[in-house]
């Protein structure tokens, strides 16, 4: 396997990112004085914005109509905001009155945030419905302007700094949507997209997991957060896969739907947590970082097992054959 093959492999890059981030964390060598909370938040938004710009550049405005594609938009909102929020919200309400209430607040931000900005490029790489994923990303992120403060108010009873929310959405969605128009005429290979996205995700994982103070939490609460994260990713993702496959839905739609429902945008969760919780952010960040660790395992599982190339080719051939038969 060549270095290029390794860089293209989401499973390898995710595993390497997790190992290096945890080693950095345990050894206490993360440069927190240089990369303080504000710098990490700004870098997170920057990486996400660049990733969104590239992913949005792969399709045209003709596919954005919410009227012509209303089923796709509604499905994305349901999968990416409502369904994906139920498990972390349930976990928070179970833990909020315990001694771990401060740490559990991080689950609220996981619930409130939309799916990851990399869902569209990952759908592209995995031969999923890229247009559905990218279209859904835009409408879900716009809806998040209302959804995020509503969920945080519902769970925490505190006002969200709406200015920070608006700025984040503009930086991650508005600006990339405009800049992406400049890239539509450039051909970008799947190999380039895979390598670039994997490198960006690698840096995001290191910034978040490497800087989190896990030592202030007990093994019990870390285990609880891990179980909640596993139910939200592995549990929900596999339930959707089984249900949609039995319903006869094509490969592309299943890939996009599973990514939307199970792959949350932890970068936005981290930025929102730091911007709105103040001194309590360091406690709440534990739930988010733990979820990142579990979700990396989930992405590795999707890349190497659930959406592996052999299965992809077999099912896409079956979908094509079925369409031709009709």
Tab-separated table of C-alpha atoms in Angstrom:
chain	number	residue	atom	x	y	z
A	1	UNK	CA	0.000	0.000	0.000
A	2	UNK	CA	1.442	3.346	-1.085
A	3	UNK	CA	1.452	6.575	0.989
A	4	UNK	CA	-1.233	7.912	-1.345
A	5	UNK	CA	-3.440	4.915	-0.622
A	6	UNK	CA	-3.018	5.503	3.112
A	7	UNK	CA	-3.933	9.180	2.782
A	8	UNK	CA	-7.043	8.209	0.807
A	9	UNK	CA	-8.124	5.727	3.450
A	10	UNK	CA	-10.555	7.274	5.939
A	11	UNK	CA	-10.065	4.294	8.237
A	12	UNK	CA	-6.287	4.751	8.357
A	13	UNK	CA	-6.355	8.536	8.701
A	14	UNK	CA	-9.020	8.434	11.398
A	15	UNK	CA	-7.103	5.795	13.335
A	16	UNK	CA	-3.845	7.731	13.052
A	17	UNK	CA	-5.560	10.963	14.104
A	18	UNK	CA	-7.084	9.318	17.158
A	19	UNK	CA	-3.797	7.685	18.216
A	20	UNK	CA	-1.781	10.901	17.862
A	21	UNK	CA	-4.460	13.016	19.573
A	22	UNK	CA	-4.670	10.632	22.534
A	23	UNK	CA	-0.878	10.415	22.816
A	24	UNK	CA	-0.672	14.206	22.758
A	25	UNK	CA	-3.359	14.383	25.425
A	26	UNK	CA	-1.921	11.732	27.756
A	27	UNK	CA	1.620	13.087	27.456
A	28	UNK	CA	0.381	16.599	28.201
A	29	UNK	CA	2.267	18.086	25.262
A	30	UNK	CA	-0.620	19.835	23.529
A	31	UNK	CA	0.468	23.489	22.984
A	32	UNK	CA	-2.546	24.938	24.804
A	33	UNK	CA	-0.861	28.279	25.432
A	34	UNK	CA	-0.337	28.843	21.718
A	35	UNK	CA	-3.501	27.087	20.591
A	36	UNK	CA	-5.865	28.440	23.222
A	37	UNK	CA	-9.655	28.016	23.122
A	38	UNK	CA	-10.231	31.014	20.839
A	39	UNK	CA	-7.539	29.975	18.381
A	40	UNK	CA	-8.840	26.392	18.277
A	41	UNK	CA	-12.371	27.637	17.678
A	42	UNK	CA	-11.223	29.878	14.811
A	43	UNK	CA	-9.138	27.115	13.238
A	44	UNK	CA	-12.075	24.713	13.488
A	45	UNK	CA	-14.354	27.124	11.639
A	46	UNK	CA	-11.655	27.740	9.022
A	47	UNK	CA	-11.121	24.036	8.292
A	48	UNK	CA	-14.865	23.438	8.112
A	49	UNK	CA	-15.364	26.399	5.785
A	50	UNK	CA	-12.668	25.171	3.405
A	51	UNK	CA	-14.138	21.671	3.408
A	52	UNK	CA	-17.607	23.039	2.695
A	53	UNK	CA	-16.276	25.216	-0.135
A	54	UNK	CA	-14.794	22.214	-1.913
A	55	UNK	CA	-17.823	20.005	-1.382
A	56	UNK	CA	-20.301	22.665	-2.548
A	57	UNK	CA	-18.233	23.320	-5.677
A	58	UNK	CA	-19.104	19.875	-7.015
A	59	UNK	CA	-22.711	20.685	-7.975
A	60	UNK	CA	-24.770	23.548	-9.402
A	61	UNK	CA	-27.507	25.827	-8.106
A	62	UNK	CA	-30.045	24.000	-10.276
A	63	UNK	CA	-30.273	21.281	-7.650
A	64	UNK	CA	-30.981	23.551	-4.670
A	65	UNK	CA	-34.692	24.208	-5.203
A	66	UNK	CA	-36.574	23.269	-1.999
A	67	UNK	CA	-39.798	23.003	-4.052
A	68	UNK	CA	-38.468	20.612	-6.676
A	69	UNK	CA	-36.603	18.577	-4.042
A	70	UNK	CA	-38.897	18.973	-1.026
A	71	UNK	CA	-38.688	15.290	-0.067
A	72	UNK	CA	-34.896	15.481	-0.007
A	73	UNK	CA	-34.942	18.660	2.098
A	74	UNK	CA	-37.461	17.279	4.610
A	75	UNK	CA	-35.563	14.007	4.871
A	76	UNK	CA	-32.303	15.853	5.520
A	77	UNK	CA	-33.860	18.055	8.221
A	78	UNK	CA	-35.473	15.052	9.896
A	79	UNK	CA	-32.334	12.899	9.768
A	80	UNK	CA	-29.802	15.649	10.496
A	81	UNK	CA	-31.573	17.621	13.217
A	82	UNK	CA	-34.534	15.817	14.773
A	83	UNK	CA	-33.692	12.100	14.717
A	84	UNK	CA	-29.984	12.600	15.411
A	85	UNK	CA	-30.723	14.749	18.474
A	86	UNK	CA	-32.966	12.340	20.373
A	87	UNK	CA	-30.318	10.078	21.929
A	88	UNK	CA	-27.908	12.783	23.214
A	89	UNK	CA	-30.859	14.790	24.579
A	90	UNK	CA	-32.183	11.712	26.367
A	91	UNK	CA	-28.699	11.138	27.806
A	92	UNK	CA	-28.539	14.714	29.077
A	93	UNK	CA	-31.927	14.580	30.798
A	94	UNK	CA	-30.933	11.315	32.485
A	95	UNK	CA	-27.660	12.800	33.783
A	96	UNK	CA	-28.427	16.465	34.414
A	97	UNK	CA	-29.542	16.010	38.047
A	98	UNK	CA	-26.572	13.823	38.950
A	99	UNK	CA	-23.076	14.846	40.005
A	100	UNK	CA	-22.157	14.778	36.324
A	101	UNK	CA	-24.596	17.515	35.313
A	102	UNK	CA	-21.856	19.939	34.264
A	103	UNK	CA	-20.187	17.391	31.993
A	104	UNK	CA	-23.563	16.282	30.602
A	105	UNK	CA	-24.196	19.795	29.277
A	106	UNK	CA	-21.890	18.893	26.396
A	107	UNK	CA	-24.527	16.427	25.184
A	108	UNK	CA	-26.861	19.358	24.564
A	109	UNK	CA	-24.439	20.920	22.084
A	110	UNK	CA	-23.966	17.570	20.359
A	111	UNK	CA	-27.748	17.299	20.032
A	112	UNK	CA	-28.163	20.875	18.814
A	113	UNK	CA	-25.538	20.879	16.092
A	114	UNK	CA	-26.212	19.666	12.542
A	115	UNK	CA	-24.394	16.842	10.824
A	116	UNK	CA	-20.734	17.251	9.933
A	117	UNK	CA	-19.643	19.500	7.089
A	118	UNK	CA	-17.795	16.513	5.663
A	119	UNK	CA	-21.029	14.551	5.056
A	120	UNK	CA	-21.245	15.874	1.490
A	121	UNK	CA	-17.653	15.011	0.489
A	122	UNK	CA	-17.882	11.683	2.322
A	123	UNK	CA	-21.042	10.922	0.350
A	124	UNK	CA	-19.096	11.786	-2.788
A	125	UNK	CA	-16.225	9.478	-1.834
A	126	UNK	CA	-18.553	6.612	-0.837
A	127	UNK	CA	-20.677	6.928	-4.021
A	128	UNK	CA	-23.595	8.197	-1.991
A	129	UNK	CA	-26.169	10.741	-3.162
A	130	UNK	CA	-23.828	13.742	-3.170
A	131	UNK	CA	-26.456	16.209	-4.363
A	132	UNK	CA	-28.915	15.165	-1.652
A	133	UNK	CA	-26.174	15.430	0.994
A	134	UNK	CA	-24.911	18.829	-0.166
A	135	UNK	CA	-28.418	20.237	-0.639
A	136	UNK	CA	-29.419	18.951	2.766
A	137	UNK	CA	-26.303	20.503	4.309
A	138	UNK	CA	-27.315	23.982	3.193
A	139	UNK	CA	-30.910	23.818	4.405
A	140	UNK	CA	-30.035	22.032	7.637
A	141	UNK	CA	-27.363	24.580	8.503
A	142	UNK	CA	-29.754	27.464	7.823
A	143	UNK	CA	-32.411	25.773	9.961
A	144	UNK	CA	-29.781	25.451	12.693
A	145	UNK	CA	-30.005	29.199	13.257
A	146	UNK	CA	-33.316	28.475	14.989
A	147	UNK	CA	-32.715	24.870	15.995
A	148	UNK	CA	-29.530	25.424	18.026
A	149	UNK	CA	-30.877	28.147	20.343
A	150	UNK	CA	-34.169	26.267	20.699
A	151	UNK	CA	-32.498	23.020	21.804
A	152	UNK	CA	-30.088	24.781	24.172
A	153	UNK	CA	-32.930	26.825	25.667
A	154	UNK	CA	-35.079	23.707	26.004
A	155	UNK	CA	-32.362	21.707	27.755
A	156	UNK	CA	-30.291	24.295	29.630
A	157	UNK	CA	-32.735	27.159	30.043
A	158	UNK	CA	-30.000	29.630	29.068
A	159	UNK	CA	-29.835	32.076	26.201
A	160	UNK	CA	-27.423	31.242	23.395
A	161	UNK	CA	-25.113	33.930	22.019
A	162	UNK	CA	-27.002	34.163	18.752
A	163	UNK	CA	-24.340	36.418	17.246
A	164	UNK	CA	-21.790	33.610	17.516
A	165	UNK	CA	-24.274	31.212	15.940
A	166	UNK	CA	-24.976	33.527	13.007
A	167	UNK	CA	-21.264	34.194	12.462
A	168	UNK	CA	-20.507	30.465	12.477
A	169	UNK	CA	-23.249	29.670	9.965
A	170	UNK	CA	-22.170	32.506	7.656
A	171	UNK	CA	-18.537	31.373	7.807
A	172	UNK	CA	-19.312	27.705	7.276
A	173	UNK	CA	-22.233	27.949	4.840
A	174	UNK	CA	-22.646	31.470	3.408
A	175	UNK	CA	-19.070	32.254	2.434
A	176	UNK	CA	-18.288	28.740	1.115
A	177	UNK	CA	-21.477	28.811	-0.975
A	178	UNK	CA	-20.285	31.989	-2.718
A	179	UNK	CA	-16.617	31.024	-3.029
A	180	UNK	CA	-17.501	27.549	-4.274
A	181	UNK	CA	-18.928	29.114	-7.462
A	182	UNK	CA	-15.359	30.034	-8.411
A	183	UNK	CA	-14.310	26.387	-8.289
A	184	UNK	CA	-17.132	24.792	-10.281
A	185	UNK	CA	-15.129	24.822	-13.537
A	186	UNK	CA	-12.153	23.050	-11.987
A	187	UNK	CA	-11.992	19.284	-12.102
A	188	UNK	CA	-11.261	17.791	-8.683
A	189	UNK	CA	-10.587	14.073	-8.611
A	190	UNK	CA	-12.025	11.734	-6.009
A	191	UNK	CA	-8.466	10.983	-4.872
A	192	UNK	CA	-7.761	14.652	-4.204
A	193	UNK	CA	-11.079	15.096	-2.381
A	194	UNK	CA	-10.445	12.038	-0.236
A	195	UNK	CA	-6.882	13.036	0.695
A	196	UNK	CA	-7.714	16.673	1.391
A	197	UNK	CA	-10.797	15.904	3.488
A	198	UNK	CA	-8.977	13.220	5.466
A	199	UNK	CA	-6.134	15.646	6.244
A	200	UNK	CA	-8.582	18.325	7.407
A	201	UNK	CA	-10.426	15.858	9.621
A	202	UNK	CA	-7.076	14.685	10.996
A	203	UNK	CA	-6.259	18.230	12.126
A	204	UNK	CA	-9.731	18.757	13.610
A	205	UNK	CA	-9.473	15.573	15.656
A	206	UNK	CA	-6.053	16.549	16.983
A	207	UNK	CA	-7.242	20.048	17.900
A	208	UNK	CA	-10.254	18.801	19.843
A	209	UNK	CA	-9.291	15.476	21.420
A	210	UNK	CA	-5.664	16.452	22.017
A	211	UNK	CA	-6.660	19.533	24.036
A	212	UNK	CA	-9.455	18.058	26.216
A	213	UNK	CA	-8.864	17.576	29.945
A	214	UNK	CA	-10.162	14.028	30.513
A	215	UNK	CA	-8.440	13.707	33.906
A	216	UNK	CA	-11.117	15.802	35.624
A	217	UNK	CA	-13.787	13.169	34.864
A	218	UNK	CA	-14.345	9.742	36.373
A	219	UNK	CA	-14.251	6.495	34.353
A	220	UNK	CA	-17.987	6.072	35.021
A	221	UNK	CA	-19.047	9.262	33.269
A	222	UNK	CA	-16.614	8.672	30.395
A	223	UNK	CA	-18.164	5.222	29.946
A	224	UNK	CA	-21.656	6.733	30.034
A	225	UNK	CA	-20.732	9.289	27.368
A	226	UNK	CA	-19.166	6.537	25.256
A	227	UNK	CA	-22.345	4.427	25.452
A	228	UNK	CA	-24.517	7.403	24.485
A	229	UNK	CA	-22.209	8.189	21.565
A	230	UNK	CA	-22.213	4.541	20.446
A	231	UNK	CA	-26.012	4.398	20.491
A	232	UNK	CA	-26.198	7.629	18.497
A	233	UNK	CA	-23.678	6.527	15.867
A	234	UNK	CA	-23.391	2.724	15.663
A	235	UNK	CA	-26.905	2.030	16.930
A	236	UNK	CA	-28.817	4.632	14.956
A	237	UNK	CA	-26.707	4.223	11.829
A	238	UNK	CA	-27.178	0.466	11.632
A	239	UNK	CA	-30.908	0.718	12.363
A	240	UNK	CA	-31.308	3.138	9.445
A	241	UNK	CA	-29.192	0.905	7.200
A	242	UNK	CA	-31.306	-2.173	7.933
A	243	UNK	CA	-34.631	-0.319	7.670
A	244	UNK	CA	-33.813	1.452	4.393
A	245	UNK	CA	-32.237	-1.611	2.788
A	246	UNK	CA	-35.326	-3.684	3.600
A	247	UNK	CA	-37.457	-0.884	2.183
A	248	UNK	CA	-35.528	-1.214	-1.088
A	249	UNK	CA	-33.902	2.215	-1.052
A	250	UNK	CA	-30.825	2.556	-3.315
A	251	UNK	CA	-27.239	2.633	-2.091
A	252	UNK	CA	-26.729	6.350	-2.679
A	253	UNK	CA	-29.684	7.430	-0.576
A	254	UNK	CA	-28.795	5.056	2.269
A	255	UNK	CA	-25.215	6.333	2.435
A	256	UNK	CA	-26.324	9.974	2.638
A	257	UNK	CA	-29.117	9.302	5.149
A	258	UNK	CA	-26.885	7.294	7.481
A	259	UNK	CA	-24.166	9.959	7.410
A	260	UNK	CA	-26.711	12.714	8.106
A	261	UNK	CA	-28.237	10.910	11.075
A	262	UNK	CA	-25.093	9.510	12.682
A	263	UNK	CA	-22.191	11.884	11.949
A	264	UNK	CA	-22.519	15.114	13.967
A	265	UNK	CA	-20.517	18.303	13.437
A	266	UNK	CA	-18.299	18.258	16.528
A	267	UNK	CA	-16.423	21.346	15.339
A	268	UNK	CA	-19.566	23.453	15.687
A	269	UNK	CA	-20.368	21.771	19.006
A	270	UNK	CA	-16.914	22.697	20.324
A	271	UNK	CA	-17.156	26.294	19.084
A	272	UNK	CA	-20.680	26.755	20.490
A	273	UNK	CA	-19.727	25.215	23.826
A	274	UNK	CA	-16.710	27.494	24.224
A	275	UNK	CA	-18.666	30.577	23.165
A	276	UNK	CA	-21.695	30.118	25.432
A	277	UNK	CA	-20.732	28.199	28.575
A	278	UNK	CA	-17.779	30.213	29.831
A	279	UNK	CA	-15.980	28.499	32.759
A	280	UNK	CA	-18.237	25.433	32.463
A	281	UNK	CA	-17.044	24.776	28.914
A	282	UNK	CA	-14.034	22.753	30.088
A	283	UNK	CA	-16.395	20.298	31.793
A	284	UNK	CA	-18.899	20.087	28.952
A	285	UNK	CA	-16.100	19.556	26.434
A	286	UNK	CA	-15.460	16.089	27.874
A	287	UNK	CA	-18.735	14.744	26.472
A	288	UNK	CA	-17.949	16.203	23.053
A	289	UNK	CA	-14.386	14.835	22.961
A	290	UNK	CA	-15.566	11.386	24.094
A	291	UNK	CA	-18.155	11.439	21.340
A	292	UNK	CA	-15.447	12.303	18.815
A	293	UNK	CA	-13.435	9.231	19.838
A	294	UNK	CA	-16.469	6.960	19.396
A	295	UNK	CA	-17.487	8.632	16.159
A	296	UNK	CA	-14.045	8.111	14.675
A	297	UNK	CA	-14.501	4.399	15.349
A	298	UNK	CA	-17.882	4.660	13.632
A	299	UNK	CA	-16.392	6.328	10.539
A	300	UNK	CA	-13.710	3.642	10.393
A	301	UNK	CA	-16.440	0.990	10.635
A	302	UNK	CA	-18.454	2.643	7.850
A	303	UNK	CA	-15.427	2.966	5.591
A	304	UNK	CA	-14.069	-0.546	6.130
A	305	UNK	CA	-17.211	-2.611	6.801
A	306	UNK	CA	-20.598	-0.963	6.255
A	307	UNK	CA	-19.660	0.864	3.050
A	308	UNK	CA	-16.645	-1.188	1.954
A	309	UNK	CA	-15.748	-1.108	-1.742
A	310	UNK	CA	-16.755	-4.687	-2.527
A	311	UNK	CA	-20.197	-4.212	-1.053
A	312	UNK	CA	-20.491	-0.801	-2.728
A	313	UNK	CA	-19.808	-2.217	-6.195
A	314	UNK	CA	-22.171	-5.140	-5.670
A	315	UNK	CA	-25.096	-3.041	-4.466
A	316	UNK	CA	-24.616	-0.261	-7.001
A	317	UNK	CA	-24.586	-2.871	-9.761
A	318	UNK	CA	-27.809	-4.281	-8.362
A	319	UNK	CA	-29.374	-0.800	-8.202
A	320	UNK	CA	-28.356	-0.150	-11.832
A	321	UNK	CA	-29.657	-3.501	-12.924
A	322	UNK	CA	-32.967	-2.883	-11.199
A	323	UNK	CA	-33.311	0.534	-12.798
A	324	UNK	CA	-32.579	-0.872	-16.270
A	325	UNK	CA	-35.108	-3.645	-15.744
A	326	UNK	CA	-37.778	-1.073	-14.970
